Each structure stands twice: as C-alpha cells, then as structure tokens.
Amino acid sequence: MSSTAMAGGLGLLLFLAVTAPFCFGANVTYDHRALVIDGKRRVLVSGSIHYPRSTPDMWRDLIQKSKDGGLDVIETYVFWNLHEPVRGQYDFEGRKDLVKFVKLVKEAGLLVHLRIGPYVCAEWNYGGFPLWLHFIPGIVLRTDNEPFKAEMKRFTAKIVDMMKQENLYASQGGPIILSQIENEYGNIDSAYGNSAKTYINWAAAMATSLDTGVPWVMCQQSDAPNPIINTCNGFYCDQFTPNSNNKPKMWTENWSGWFSSFGDPLPYRPVEDLAFSVARFYQLGGTFQNYYMYHGGTNFGRSTGGPFITTSYDYDAPIDEYGLLRQPKWGHLKDVHKAIKLCEEAMVATDPKTTSLGSNLEATVYKTGSGKCAAFLANVGTQSDATVKFNGNSYNLPAWSVSILPDCKNVVLNTAKINSVSTITKFVRQPSKDDTTATDAFVSGWSWINEPVGISSESAFTKPGLLEQINTTADQSDYLWYSLSIEMKGDEPFLEDGSQTVLHVDSLGHVLYAFINGKLAGSGKGGSSNSKVSIDVPISLQPGKNKIDLLSLTVGLANYGAFFDMRGAGVTGPVQLKSSKNGSTIDLSSQQWTYQTTFDAPSGSSPLALDFTGLGKGQAWINGQSIGRYWPTNVAGNSGCTGSCNYRGSYSSSKCLKNCGKPSQQLYHVPRSWLNPSGNILVLFEEMGGNPTQLSFATRETQSICSRISESHPLPVDMWTSDDETRKTAGPTLSLACPLANQVISQIKFSSFGTPRGTCGSFSHGRCSSKMAHSVVEKACIGSRSCSIGVSVSTFGDPCAGITKSLAVEASCT
C-alpha cells in the first residue's frame, strides 16, 4: 500500500486487538450474523482434532498448540463403533476417553463443537457405524427406518447424557457450545427417495428433544428444519448462504489438505490458498469457520475406512501427524486469525457491504454507526496482481489474495504474503541402545510371529458356495481364508502335456492372494477408485488331491456414499479353472469351501515413527497396541506430481501432489507413551514375507528454518498491539524462531537481501544481493532462540535501486 495510507491510520485503537474471554456457564443462541454467547455475537475460529487419532498423552499439548494458533473452538466427531463395539457394551477408556478430552479443552479455556452424528464419514471404518447394526433384522441405515432410528436415538441420547452428567454443555458451565446431528446427508439423500425428508425431520426433532441447551447443526443439509443450523463443508464456502435469514453463516469443514490412500501420491494444500479461503469466508459474512483437520493424527488399529485409506491421517494439517507445528501453515494461519479478530467488533455489529473495484476485484466493508470500520480487499483473479483505489488510498493486491484492513485504512495482513517462519523437517534413523554397526541389532530385543498358509484353526467351517466377506467375518478381521480341495484324475485336460491351466478369480476386493498346494501362485489388489479384484493366474496341478487357498483381505470398509453399508467384499466369484489346450472350464464357485476368519492378535493394552522398509503388507502391534495397517510396497504412480504448486486458483484434492513413484506410506507413527525403556515387543502379521531385520525407528527433526520477507509485506500482525511511535518507525520484519525451547540458532546457511530466488532449502542469490546481508543476519540471530530483522535498505543498503527487494534467510538450530 502507499506510504500515505501507511501514515494515515496508524492510530488504530488498541482495544480492537482484545477479545473477550470465554465464560463457561453461558447461554448460547444464534441470530443471522453469528453465534450469540451470553448475549454477545462472536467471531469464532475452530479446528478439528479427533481424540482417538492421537493418545491421551498428546491431547494437552495438541490443545495448547491449537490455542496458541488462535483457535477458539475444538471440533470432534464421536465414533460410535469405537465406543460400542458390541451392542450394549461401552468403552470410553484410553484413546476413547471422550469426557477427559472435552475436559482438557475446557481447562485450556477453549470451546467445543461435539459432532455426534452418529454417522461421521471421516475416512473411518464403516463411517463410524458399528458393524453389528448390519445384522439387525429389517434395518436400513440412514433413512426413515424404525430399527435404525431406535439405535441412532439410543446412542445419541447416551452421549448427550454422558455430557450432561459431567456438566459439559455450556448451559451447565461446560465448554460445549454446539452439537451436530447427521453428517453430509444432503450430498446423497436423493438416493433414499421420499424417506430422506422424513428421516431428516425426525433426526432434527430427536436431537432438539434431548435438551442440550445449545444449538444443533447439520452440515451440507440445505433443507435442515428450524431450529437446526445448516452449515457448509468444502475447500471454499464464501458463497454459501444458510437456508434462513435467521441463521448465521457457518463453515464446519474447511479442508486443510486431503487424506491419503495406499497407491496414490500425497495431496497437500498451499497455505496461501487456505488463508485466502478463510479470509474470503469472513469477508462475506461468515463468523464461524473450522479447519478439517487442524491435527489429523493417525488411524491406529483397524480404524481406517475408504477402503485403502492410509494409516497416516496427517491431512497436511497445521499440526502434523506427530503433533509438531507444520510451518509456515500454522504460523501464517495464526496471523490470519489475529487479523480477523482485530475486525471482530465491527463484523458482529453489522452486515457486510461489498462493492466492485474492477474485474475480479472486491471491497467489503463493515461499518457501524458509532464509527467502527473494518474492510477486506480481494483479488479473486488467478493471473495478475492489481493496484486498487479504496478510500482515497492505493493498495496492491496479489492475484488470489485478500488484504485485511482492521481500520479501513491500513493493511494488517495479505493472505499471499507470509510473515511466518518456514521449516524443513526430515526423519532420522535412530539406532537402538545396542546398535552401533548392524541394522539387525535393532530387532535383537524384539519378537515377531509368522502365521501358516491356509486353514490352521479349529474355528474353521465348511459351506457350499462362496460367502461374502463382511457378512462372514462381521469385520472382526481383515482376513478370510477360502480353501478348497479338488481331485484331479490322470486323464483330466488340465494335466495333459503342454496344457496351461489358469485359475480365474473375481472378488469384490480389496486384496487377494492365491495359493496352490501351499505355494503363492499370484495376487491382485484393488485401489481407492475401484476396490474390485480380478486375477488370472497360471498354475500347475498334479494328479490326485490339489489344495486351493484364497486369502481375501479388506483394507478398511467403505465410509461414504448412499447405501455404503451394503457394499460387499471378498471372493464372490466366479472361481474357475480354465485349460488353454481345449478351452474346457471348471467352475469351482458352488463347491464346498472351508473358511477361517481370524488370526491370533496379541493382548494387552517427542512421537516416533517405525520405518517399515523391507516389509510388504500387514498389521503391527507394539506392546499390545495396534500401530495399524502397514503397506510400504504399495507405491504411488509416477504421474501427477509437480515440484511446486501454484496456489492461485481453485484447489482440488488432485491439484497439488507429491511423493510420486514412492511408497504412499513408509513411516508409521509410534506414540512414545506406548514404549517401555526396554523389553518392548513388536508383533507383525506380514502377508508378503518381508524381512523384519530391516525395521528401524526414525525421529522427526527440523533440518532448517527459513523466512522470506519483501519490502511490500505488511507489518507483523503482532505490531498492531505496540504503541503508536513504535509502529510508525517499523516496517516489514523477518523473524526466525527455533521450534524447541532449548534450541538456539547455530548457523546461517543462506542470507540474501535483494532479488533472491528459490524456496526454503534451495534459496539462491538473484541478480543483486547486499554484501552486508550475511553479517547483519548472523549478528542478529546466532546464539539466540529467535531473532527479528527489519527488511529495509536502511538495514542492508540498496543493492539495486528502483525495485522491490526481499530478504531470504535459511538457518539451522541446535
């Protein structure tokens, strides 16, 4: 912005930076502008953390980092199949301790949005429904069906009663200000016909009858009946409007990235685009926005859905899978939240007024009769930066960005200009105590078990024909053996010299292994877009008895879509033998197959990762705790990834991809709280015969911290709380800070003031660079945990007059 604009309005009143503390024991209502807490409209920033995707030892730190990042609210689903694995038998212990999680949020001074559902989607196995629902006579899920409604009401009431007993609703002095019933039903309700509308009306009435004292919401439900608030989910929700003028504009899922699937590259979302979506939402009247996810975490055990969702649920979230800050995403969003809160008093007092400043250029103003004013200037074009006139001043707007002006004059933040530090992290292999030279020393104190091929249990049973897997196993295991013995006579065409026999198998998925006479003959796998498997395996049969063993595997049950609960799995046939010599075929589908449904699993009750290089696919337990499914041999395709991603323009889950040609997941989170100082036991069920001696631990370490700030950057947001004189003399500032409290900046790897090129880890000097830069930065930063340097020619001299210059720095911490 122009120098005249900078000088004209630096007397911003300090009380704009102060937000009222949350008072528990509040009356929560809503009107057309916002949620109303104790009679006061609030602008709220929320983030999703799912309690079972981390450990109780991690919860307090995750919640504090969320508060430090500027969140007001923590949002979580409630996972029905986790809490009621057997009908009428409940489990709220350990990672399932919902009450403890909510109480920790309250202790931190934050609020809670409890999304009971009880259908959650969430890339969670069976969408969060317990599989025993499937076996209730006459039941149809998520529609106007009496058996289902009875079970849904019973569980919903159970959770509400638990919260009430602990006084956790805001009306009781607790932190819960919102609850959600159902979830994204409007996306698929047309498939359920007329029953969908009666079901939604019933669900709304059922929820409100539970008398929580706080509002209920339904996301993606445009016909949500009063008083239920319909809310938006998506990458962008600025154009969303609620279905009533009496309801506020709320965004329950702003997707901070995307989930990852075995066999696919890893999606990520640039922070400039995420910040743009947030600012646009608040610009156009939004007052409640939630990041899905703020911390994604880990799909421990067999909790993944999909199918084919990875064990990691990192989601490119501001707090990564291991509980560490993802920079610059966390820091830049923190600045966005501060900037939004500087506008809160004007925003909640009035409705926004938007005018055009040119093609793809908008100004939105919140102005009250008492003189309070906040403005948002947006360039929604994807190609060109623009200079606009607003209130008599000039402002530069990069493409696909929003500038926030808390006083309608001065820019506190532009979403495309990042002041936050960036970090480069890496995983470093950590040897065990006795490991000095050999990798096999790591596993010398560990144990692993192997299971035999085929039926090995007295629990096996025989049935004619091929059974669908989910109905057979009730999802108590990923695995189902289909075994058959066939007799081959000497004159069979399948045994003639020169005849090639092919075993053909069709399966609904998700993975299939075929063994002939105890030896692996072939295999096949589905994928996230099509889970079905069809294989044609050349085999050799022998005269007399032959054994065919088919091992079918699920990789998480479906969690989304109309009637997702009716999708099957397993070998449904046909299973055929085909002779290449004379074309004869034997259909084995209707013969007497023997089945076995379970394998023995072990009993028992800063984060690390296990590197599963050398293993194939299976499941792993450490000291009785399930790490989850591992599959490092499932490699992403070679296409679709780019070295960098242009944040300008609408984001989709396939726009920004990395990790092509590499395992979709090689490292698997092992919470430190699961480990003993010594004597740990690792149990593997390995399907492909990998080598456990190649296993190793790795720790997440910060390799570099970086920042790049230009002369055109706004002041750091924190400067708005400084005194007038300090702000008048301040300008753009580069700040660095080591991630851990006991670290100091030990080396300046790169520094350049002028026209530096590249990104963190690959900075290089441009055509001009100040000779003073390195010494100035070293003097300011070496030996300190954090440092700040003014980005100006008065600090570094002017190596190239007449152009806007930048300061780029890469440092390391020890």
Short mmCIF file of C-alpha atoms in Angstrom, two decimals, residues 486 488 493-496 498-506 514 516 521-522 534-541 548 550 574-588:
data_model
loop_
_atom_site.label_atom_id
_atom_site.label_comp_id
_atom_site.label_asym_id
_atom_site.label_seq_id
_atom_site.Cartn_x
_atom_site.Cartn_y
_atom_site.Cartn_z
CA ILE A 486 -10.11 -80.81 -5.63
CA MET A 488 -7.51 -84.36 -10.46
CA PRO A 493 -7.32 -82.00 -19.75
CA PHE A 494 -5.81 -79.75 -17.07
CA LEU A 495 -3.00 -82.32 -16.61
CA GLU A 496 -2.19 -83.02 -20.27
CA GLY A 498 1.56 -78.75 -22.94
CA SER A 499 -1.69 -77.63 -21.38
CA GLN A 500 -1.57 -74.43 -19.38
CA THR A 501 -4.15 -74.06 -16.66
CA VAL A 502 -5.34 -70.67 -15.48
CA LEU A 503 -7.05 -70.00 -12.16
CA HIS A 504 -9.58 -67.19 -12.63
CA VAL A 505 -10.94 -65.42 -9.53
CA ASP A 506 -13.31 -62.44 -9.27
CA ALA A 514 -3.97 -67.31 -4.42
CA ILE A 516 -1.83 -73.68 -4.94
CA ALA A 521 0.69 -68.55 -7.26
CA GLY A 522 -0.48 -64.98 -7.74
CA SER A 534 -9.90 -59.93 -10.81
CA ILE A 535 -6.94 -62.26 -11.37
CA ASP A 536 -5.93 -64.86 -13.92
CA VAL A 537 -3.07 -66.93 -12.54
CA PRO A 538 -1.16 -69.60 -14.49
CA ILE A 539 -0.93 -72.67 -12.25
CA SER A 540 0.30 -76.25 -12.34
CA LEU A 541 -1.89 -79.01 -10.94
CA ILE A 548 -6.53 -74.11 -3.46
CA LEU A 550 -7.54 -67.94 -1.43
CA PRO A 574 -16.72 -66.89 -10.17
CA VAL A 575 -13.70 -69.05 -9.32
CA GLN A 576 -12.79 -71.11 -12.37
CA LEU A 577 -10.12 -73.38 -13.79
CA LYS A 578 -9.52 -72.82 -17.49
CA SER A 579 -7.49 -75.05 -19.83
CA SER A 580 -5.62 -73.30 -22.61
CA LYS A 581 -5.38 -76.53 -24.68
CA ASN A 582 -9.02 -77.31 -25.31
CA GLY A 583 -10.83 -74.40 -23.72
CA SER A 584 -12.53 -76.51 -21.06
CA THR A 585 -13.59 -74.78 -17.84
CA ILE A 586 -14.47 -75.98 -14.37
CA ASP A 587 -16.48 -73.62 -12.17
CA LEU A 588 -15.46 -74.13 -8.55
#
